XYZ file of N, CA and C in Angstrom:
624
model
N 81.065 108.538 114.706
C 80.066 108.130 113.726
C 80.382 108.787 112.384
N 80.167 108.078 111.308
C 80.514 108.587 109.989
C 79.710 109.837 109.658
N 80.385 110.845 109.097
C 79.726 112.073 108.662
C 78.891 111.790 107.412
N 78.039 112.755 107.062
C 77.285 112.600 105.824
C 78.243 112.429 104.653
N 77.917 111.545 103.741
C 78.761 111.293 102.582
C 78.642 112.479 101.621
N 79.654 113.340 101.655
C 79.568 114.594 100.902
C 79.527 114.351 99.397
N 80.363 113.445 98.907
C 80.381 113.187 97.476
C 79.049 112.598 97.009
N 78.484 111.696 97.810
C 77.167 111.134 97.467
C 76.114 112.235 97.404
N 76.135 113.134 98.387
C 75.180 114.241 98.419
C 75.300 115.093 97.164
N 76.523 115.397 96.765
C 76.725 116.265 95.606
C 76.315 115.560 94.312
N 76.582 114.263 94.223
C 76.144 113.516 93.046
C 74.623 113.456 92.978
N 73.999 113.181 94.120
C 72.543 113.087 94.156
C 71.869 114.392 93.739
N 72.560 115.505 93.980
C 71.989 116.810 93.680
C 72.583 117.457 92.431
N 73.227 116.626 91.600
C 73.764 117.084 90.312
C 74.688 118.288 90.450
N 75.520 118.257 91.496
C 76.455 119.348 91.734
C 77.831 118.977 91.198
N 78.527 119.930 90.581
C 79.891 119.655 90.123
C 80.834 119.522 91.321
N 81.901 118.754 91.151
C 82.860 118.554 92.234
C 84.280 118.837 91.743
N 85.105 119.278 92.680
C 86.523 119.507 92.409
C 87.324 118.724 93.431
N 88.303 117.972 92.951
C 89.114 117.143 93.850
C 90.588 117.319 93.538
N 91.435 116.840 94.441
C 92.857 116.737 94.169
C 93.322 115.357 94.600
N 94.362 114.861 93.955
C 94.887 113.520 94.247
C 96.101 113.660 95.164
N 96.154 112.837 96.188
C 97.256 112.869 97.149
C 97.935 111.511 97.207
N 99.263 111.526 97.228
C 100.013 110.288 97.314
C 100.689 110.146 98.674
N 100.423 111.085 99.563
C 100.993 111.045 100.912
C 99.936 110.582 101.908
N 100.332 109.661 102.797
C 99.425 109.201 103.843
C 99.491 110.083 105.088
N 100.343 111.099 105.072
C 100.462 112.020 106.199
C 99.204 112.885 106.260
N 98.477 112.801 107.362
C 97.200 113.502 107.466
C 97.349 115.009 107.334
N 98.508 115.538 107.667
C 98.731 116.972 107.539
C 98.602 117.431 106.094
N 98.991 116.592 105.146
C 98.853 116.950 103.731
C 97.373 117.075 103.363
N 96.553 116.161 103.893
C 95.108 116.276 103.680
C 94.588 117.568 104.292
N 95.053 117.901 105.491
C 94.637 119.152 106.131
C 95.042 120.368 105.299
N 96.234 120.322 104.716
C 96.698 121.448 103.890
C 95.808 121.623 102.666
N 95.407 120.509 102.064
C 94.491 120.597 100.929
C 93.153 121.184 101.374
N 92.656 120.724 102.525
C 91.390 121.228 103.043
C 91.443 122.694 103.400
N 92.590 123.142 103.896
C 92.726 124.532 104.333
C 92.620 125.516 103.176
N 92.843 125.060 101.958
C 92.704 125.962 100.812
C 91.237 126.317 100.554
N 90.330 125.458 100.996
C 88.910 125.688 100.742
C 88.502 125.467 99.301
N 89.363 124.851 98.506
C 89.117 124.691 97.072
C 88.540 123.338 96.696
N 88.623 122.339 97.586
C 88.327 120.967 97.179
C 87.105 120.385 97.892
N 86.290 119.687 97.112
C 85.138 118.981 97.677
C 85.546 117.634 98.259
N 86.567 117.011 97.677
C 87.081 115.748 98.210
C 88.522 115.544 97.780
N 89.217 114.665 98.483
C 90.570 114.271 98.094
C 90.537 112.807 97.675
N 91.424 112.468 96.758
C 91.578 111.087 96.314
C 92.954 110.594 96.773
N 92.959 109.645 97.691
C 94.218 109.084 98.192
C 94.624 107.916 97.294
N 95.821 108.011 96.718
C 96.287 107.035 95.742
C 96.963 105.848 96.427
N 96.162 105.023 97.059
C 96.711 103.849 97.750
C 97.283 102.833 96.776
N 96.911 102.918 95.506
C 97.475 102.018 94.504
C 98.985 102.225 94.382
N 99.436 103.441 94.643
C 100.851 103.776 94.463
C 101.595 104.009 95.772
N 100.888 104.462 96.794
C 101.543 104.972 97.995
C 101.664 103.921 99.094
N 102.678 104.047 99.962
C 102.719 103.215 101.170
C 101.681 103.716 102.172
N 101.089 102.799 102.925
C 100.046 103.195 103.868
C 99.825 102.089 104.886
N 99.175 102.454 105.986
C 98.709 101.504 106.985
C 97.270 101.828 107.325
N 96.625 100.954 108.081
C 95.215 101.187 108.390
C 95.003 102.384 109.311
N 95.980 102.695 110.163
C 95.864 103.908 110.966
C 95.790 105.139 110.061
N 96.510 105.092 108.931
C 96.494 106.223 108.007
C 95.103 106.469 107.451
N 94.360 105.402 107.170
C 92.999 105.565 106.647
C 92.161 106.403 107.604
N 92.203 106.054 108.873
C 91.402 106.777 109.865
C 91.850 108.227 109.990
N 93.173 108.450 109.986
C 93.681 109.813 110.155
C 93.388 110.687 108.944
N 93.478 110.128 107.758
C 93.132 110.893 106.550
C 91.653 111.279 106.581
N 90.802 110.328 106.944
C 89.364 110.601 107.004
C 89.065 111.692 108.033
N 89.691 111.610 109.203
C 89.468 112.640 110.242
C 89.905 114.011 109.742
N 91.084 114.074 109.107
C 91.611 115.356 108.637
C 90.684 115.971 107.582
N 90.142 115.128 106.716
C 89.222 115.630 105.689
C 87.934 116.142 106.316
N 87.428 115.420 107.304
C 86.175 115.814 107.940
C 86.282 117.174 108.621
N 87.453 117.483 109.163
C 87.659 118.780 109.814
C 87.400 119.919 108.837
N 87.708 119.683 107.576
C 87.555 120.725 106.551
C 86.353 120.464 105.637
N 85.446 119.594 106.075
C 84.219 119.312 105.331
C 84.522 118.827 103.913
N 85.543 117.985 103.798
C 85.862 117.371 102.510
C 85.462 115.905 102.516
N 85.068 115.409 101.360
C 84.866 113.982 101.198
C 86.193 113.284 100.946
N 86.152 111.948 100.916
C 87.370 111.167 100.735
C 87.126 110.009 99.777
N 88.072 109.828 98.871
C 88.054 108.710 97.935
C 89.405 108.002 98.042
N 89.398 106.680 97.892
C 90.639 105.922 97.899
C 90.731 105.117 96.611
N 91.900 105.143 95.981
C 92.152 104.347 94.784
C 92.913 103.095 95.201
N 92.348 101.928 94.905
C 92.906 100.676 95.428
C 93.422 99.777 94.303
N 94.370 98.920 94.648
C 94.859 97.904 93.721
C 93.754 96.901 93.392
N 93.913 96.213 92.282
C 92.922 95.223 91.863
C 92.958 93.976 92.735
N 94.148 93.439 92.989
C 94.252 92.122 93.614
C 93.666 92.084 95.028
N 93.920 93.096 95.832
C 93.435 93.078 97.222
C 92.319 94.099 97.437
N 91.535 94.355 96.395
C 90.564 95.449 96.424
C 89.474 95.273 97.469
N 88.995 94.055 97.685
C 87.922 93.859 98.654
C 88.396 94.207 100.058
N 89.549 93.676 100.415
C 90.078 93.883 101.766
C 90.343 95.363 102.024
N 91.088 96.011 101.119
C 91.464 97.409 101.332
C 90.238 98.312 101.282
N 89.336 98.060 100.346
C 88.145 98.903 100.235
C 87.296 98.830 101.495
N 87.067 97.627 102.016
C 86.249 97.493 103.222
C 86.907 98.169 104.416
N 88.225 98.017 104.553
C 88.922 98.667 105.667
C 88.853 100.186 105.543
N 88.989 100.684 104.320
C 88.997 102.130 104.124
C 87.630 102.750 104.388
N 86.567 102.156 103.841
C 85.246 102.769 104.037
C 84.801 102.645 105.491
N 85.200 101.574 106.159
C 84.863 101.445 107.572
C 85.667 102.417 108.431
N 86.764 102.957 107.873
C 87.560 103.972 108.571
C 87.030 105.376 108.322
N 86.117 105.517 107.352
C 85.529 106.817 107.084
C 85.623 107.288 105.652
N 86.309 106.541 104.777
C 86.357 106.932 103.366
C 84.963 106.795 102.755
N 84.589 107.762 101.950
C 83.233 107.839 101.420
C 83.103 107.318 100.000
N 84.214 107.063 99.332
C 84.190 106.599 97.948
C 85.406 105.726 97.691
N 85.244 104.770 96.769
C 86.347 103.896 96.388
C 86.484 103.922 94.874
N 87.719 104.132 94.418
C 88.036 104.088 92.999
C 88.751 102.766 92.720
N 88.147 101.935 91.894
C 88.677 100.612 91.594
C 89.419 100.627 90.260
N 90.536 99.910 90.209
C 91.389 99.882 89.030
C 91.246 98.563 88.272
N 91.672 98.590 87.006
C 91.956 97.388 86.202
C 90.749 96.502 85.898
N 89.540 96.990 86.052
C 88.373 96.195 85.672
C 88.195 96.243 84.154
N 87.746 95.135 83.595
C 87.684 95.012 82.142
C 86.282 94.724 81.608
N 85.431 94.126 82.415
C 84.102 93.725 81.948
C 83.030 94.158 82.946
N 81.795 94.133 82.478
C 80.660 94.438 83.351
C 80.571 93.428 84.484
N 80.923 92.171 84.208
C 80.891 91.134 85.248
C 81.893 91.446 86.353
N 83.085 91.926 85.982
C 84.087 92.332 86.977
C 83.520 93.423 87.884
N 82.908 94.412 87.265
C 82.380 95.557 88.008
C 81.257 95.129 88.944
N 80.340 94.318 88.451
C 79.208 93.876 89.268
C 79.682 93.086 90.484
N 80.674 92.238 90.308
C 81.194 91.434 91.412
C 81.824 92.317 92.483
N 82.573 93.313 92.062
C 83.218 94.214 93.015
C 82.182 95.039 93.779
N 81.194 95.582 93.077
C 80.154 96.360 93.748
C 79.461 95.515 94.807
N 79.186 94.261 94.486
C 78.506 93.394 95.443
C 79.308 93.239 96.729
N 80.641 93.164 96.608
C 81.469 92.887 97.778
C 81.626 94.075 98.717
N 81.214 95.277 98.300
C 81.226 96.399 99.251
C 79.816 96.944 99.460
N 78.834 96.100 99.181
C 77.428 96.434 99.392
C 76.890 95.575 100.533
N 76.065 96.126 101.425
C 75.585 95.368 102.588
C 74.884 94.073 102.211
N 75.173 93.035 102.970
C 74.542 91.736 102.747
C 73.234 91.675 103.527
N 72.167 92.085 102.859
C 70.836 92.078 103.460
C 69.820 92.000 102.327
N 68.573 91.626 102.621
C 67.576 91.465 101.552
C 67.387 92.705 100.691
N 67.508 93.895 101.289
C 67.254 95.116 100.526
C 68.333 95.382 99.488
N 69.595 95.113 99.835
C 70.697 95.490 98.944
C 71.409 94.304 98.295
N 71.262 93.115 98.832
C 71.771 91.882 98.232
C 73.264 91.938 97.938
N 74.025 92.472 98.887
C 75.473 92.552 98.715
C 76.200 91.421 99.404
N 77.489 91.639 99.641
C 78.292 90.605 100.265
C 79.096 91.080 101.459
N 78.806 92.303 101.974
C 79.558 92.858 103.090
C 78.715 92.846 104.358
N 79.300 92.370 105.436
C 78.591 92.290 106.705
C 78.653 93.579 107.500
N 78.324 93.471 108.779
C 78.327 94.617 109.695
C 79.761 94.825 110.178
N 80.433 95.861 109.667
C 81.841 96.111 109.990
C 81.906 97.093 111.145
N 82.266 96.598 112.313
C 82.306 97.415 113.529
C 83.618 98.172 113.591
N 83.571 99.406 113.130
C 84.777 100.217 113.105
C 84.401 101.688 113.221
N 85.256 102.576 112.806
C 85.081 103.996 113.053
C 83.764 104.536 112.505
N 83.327 104.056 111.358
C 82.143 104.641 110.733
C 80.857 104.353 111.484
N 80.867 103.393 112.392
C 79.702 103.169 113.256
C 79.996 103.602 114.684
N 81.059 104.388 114.864
C 81.416 104.858 116.190
C 82.120 103.810 117.032
N 82.675 102.780 116.368
C 83.400 101.710 117.050
C 82.549 101.002 118.101
N 81.263 100.877 117.819
C 80.391 100.087 118.692
C 79.249 99.532 117.844
N 78.481 98.660 118.425
C 77.420 97.974 117.670
C 76.035 98.542 117.960
N 75.955 99.796 118.374
C 74.666 100.355 118.768
C 73.803 100.768 117.574
N 74.412 100.925 116.404
C 73.634 101.320 115.235
C 72.711 100.180 114.812
N 71.481 100.508 114.477
C 70.552 99.500 113.997
C 71.019 98.965 112.644
N 70.764 97.691 112.427
C 71.251 97.069 111.200
C 70.710 97.742 109.940
N 69.443 98.155 109.954
C 68.882 98.788 108.770
C 69.501 100.169 108.526
N 69.856 100.868 109.616
C 70.531 102.157 109.473
C 71.934 101.959 108.903
N 72.608 100.939 109.407
C 73.938 100.612 108.909
C 73.883 100.295 107.416
N 72.910 99.492 107.017
C 72.804 99.090 105.618
C 72.599 100.300 104.717
N 71.758 101.219 105.141
C 71.513 102.416 104.333
C 72.783 103.259 104.227
N 73.477 103.430 105.348
C 74.704 104.215 105.349
C 75.753 103.572 104.440
N 75.959 102.272 104.609
C 76.981 101.571 103.835
C 76.668 101.591 102.346
N 75.393 101.523 102.015
C 75.003 101.486 100.606
C 75.308 102.789 99.883
N 75.509 103.865 100.638
C 75.764 105.172 100.035
C 77.231 105.390 99.673
N 78.088 104.430 99.940
C 79.478 104.524 99.493
C 79.496 104.716 97.979
N 80.253 105.677 97.519
C 80.323 105.979 96.083
C 81.288 105.003 95.409
N 80.813 104.341 94.356
C 81.608 103.335 93.642
C 82.070 103.905 92.306
N 83.384 103.960 92.140
C 83.992 104.585 90.978
C 84.934 103.576 90.317
N 84.990 103.575 89.004
C 85.820 102.600 88.296
C 86.677 103.276 87.228
N 87.942 102.875 87.201
C 88.840 103.319 86.154
C 88.469 102.639 84.839
N 88.407 103.431 83.788
C 88.332 102.888 82.436
C 89.718 103.134 81.844
N 90.552 102.127 81.943
C 91.960 102.320 81.605
C 92.530 101.192 80.750
N 91.749 100.174 80.490
C 92.183 99.084 79.630
C 91.402 99.146 78.313
N 92.037 98.744 77.241
C 91.338 98.717 75.955
C 90.076 97.869 76.035
N 90.163 96.732 76.737
C 89.002 95.858 76.868
C 87.864 96.549 77.606
N 88.208 97.355 78.621
C 87.177 98.086 79.357
C 86.477 99.094 78.455
N 87.233 99.794 77.618
C 86.604 100.748 76.714
C 85.734 100.033 75.689
N 86.175 98.868 75.235
C 85.353 98.086 74.314
C 84.017 97.696 74.950
N 84.025 97.554 76.281
C 82.820 97.136 77.017
C 82.162 98.289 77.767
N 82.442 99.528 77.366
C 82.056 100.680 78.180
C 80.540 100.800 78.363
N 79.754 100.508 77.349
C 78.298 100.626 77.499
C 77.769 99.631 78.522
N 78.272 98.401 78.468
C 77.851 97.380 79.428
C 78.311 97.746 80.839
N 79.540 98.258 80.976
C 80.060 98.637 82.293
C 79.217 99.753 82.904
N 78.902 100.764 82.110
C 78.138 101.899 82.642
C 76.687 101.538 82.947
N 76.250 100.375 82.480
C 74.880 99.922 82.738
C 74.760 99.068 83.994
N 75.878 98.772 84.656
C 75.837 97.929 85.857
C 75.158 98.695 86.992
N 74.133 98.144 87.626
C 73.485 98.820 88.754
C 74.488 99.079 89.888
N 74.486 100.305 90.380
C 75.350 100.639 91.509
C 76.600 101.397 91.143
N 76.965 101.438 89.861
C 78.154 102.204 89.473
C 77.799 103.681 89.474
N 78.666 104.506 90.064
C 78.369 105.928 90.209
C 79.181 106.823 89.291
N 80.444 106.479 89.101
C 81.330 107.328 88.312
C 82.333 106.458 87.569
N 82.908 107.018 86.497
C 84.047 106.407 85.819
C 85.139 107.452 85.679
N 86.370 106.982 85.591
C 87.518 107.874 85.455
C 88.456 107.275 84.405
N 88.909 108.092 83.479
C 89.741 107.600 82.381
C 91.201 107.520 82.788
N 91.893 106.464 82.326
C 93.319 106.273 82.591
C 94.094 106.237 81.283
N 94.641 107.360 80.834
C 95.273 107.415 79.515
C 96.530 106.568 79.370
N 97.343 106.525 80.406
C 98.587 105.762 80.297
C 98.329 104.268 80.143
N 97.465 103.726 81.000
C 97.169 102.304 80.909
C 96.396 101.975 79.636
N 95.561 102.908 79.184
C 94.855 102.655 77.930
C 95.841 102.536 76.774
N 96.794 103.448 76.714
C 97.798 103.380 75.656
C 98.626 102.102 75.774
N 99.016 101.769 77.003
C 99.819 100.562 77.220
C 99.091 99.313 76.749
N 97.818 99.174 77.148
C 97.061 97.975 76.791
C 96.669 97.952 75.317
N 96.737 99.132 74.662
C 96.431 99.203 73.237
C 97.664 98.985 72.373
N 98.847 99.023 73.004
C 100.078 98.746 72.273
C 100.714 99.932 71.587
N 100.489 101.148 72.123
C 101.149 102.307 71.523
C 101.614 103.277 72.607
N 102.452 104.223 72.191
C 103.001 105.226 73.094
C 102.065 106.429 73.131
N 101.609 106.791 74.313
C 100.623 107.859 74.442
C 101.136 109.177 73.879
N 102.400 109.509 74.121
C 102.946 110.790 73.683
C 102.911 110.946 72.168
N 102.933 109.818 71.452
C 102.947 109.857 69.994
C 101.558 109.645 69.391
N 100.565 109.412 70.253
C 99.220 109.113 69.769
C 98.168 109.829 70.617
N 98.381 111.104 70.850
C 97.506 111.854 71.735
C 96.071 111.911 71.221
N 95.896 111.965 69.914
C 94.556 112.054 69.365
C 93.778 110.761 69.600
N 94.443 109.610 69.507
C 93.781 108.329 69.770
C 93.333 108.249 71.227
N 94.172 108.756 72.114
C 93.826 108.750 73.533
C 92.647 109.685 73.793
N 92.668 110.851 73.174
C 91.580 111.807 73.351
C 90.263 111.240 72.824
N 90.309 110.557 71.691
C 89.107 109.932 71.148
C 88.551 108.876 72.093
N 89.447 108.107 72.716
C 89.013 107.087 73.672
C 88.365 107.727 74.895
N 88.952 108.817 75.364
C 88.393 109.519 76.520
C 87.004 110.068 76.207
N 86.853 110.643 75.028
C 85.553 111.185 74.625
C 84.505 110.072 74.509
N 84.924 108.908 74.030
C 84.000 107.770 73.953
C 83.491 107.396 75.337
N 84.389 107.440 76.331
C 83.961 107.139 77.699
C 82.997 108.203 78.212
N 83.309 109.474 77.972
C 82.426 110.559 78.398
C 81.030 110.386 77.811
N 80.961 110.062 76.532
C 79.667 109.901 75.876
C 78.865 108.753 76.478
N 79.557 107.648 76.786
C 78.887 106.500 77.404
C 78.356 106.846 78.776
């Protein structure tokens, strides 16, 4: 059965968090990060790394042993499929890439939100590790648990920064994360030669 969503708990209680990003799907690397006792959660960079669905479950188990939360960064094109598989394996948060508008964000949030009158999402009852691999959990309990998945979005495109106020106003969005390289790329300049422009963009996101 899925453990308490640690990142959700810390956000709900206005607690600061410290994380590290991992590009290895080897669960031992997650265990090594947990063994330091320094991290509240790990972010698995599935956007860049090779992985399989067994890896999702093993990473989640390794993190749980050390009382760490788990976040996965997913590609844009197959985001619904990968996000649903990951959270049903035990991942507690999803970081979505390449969104540009509030409409993009709202659509994605809906697809990993339970499809029931209370939450009005588009995700059904996923029978996998997070429900103990059986259907004994009551539907309303499942809906509450699933709804607590932390939804995080990269602000990494110039268009996304232009729409930052609207994006941050979408119901259900929990966090944003700045992407300096993609912001510079989509803006048409080299980040190394325009560090102040990148810093100004990051500060604009923080303020929003």
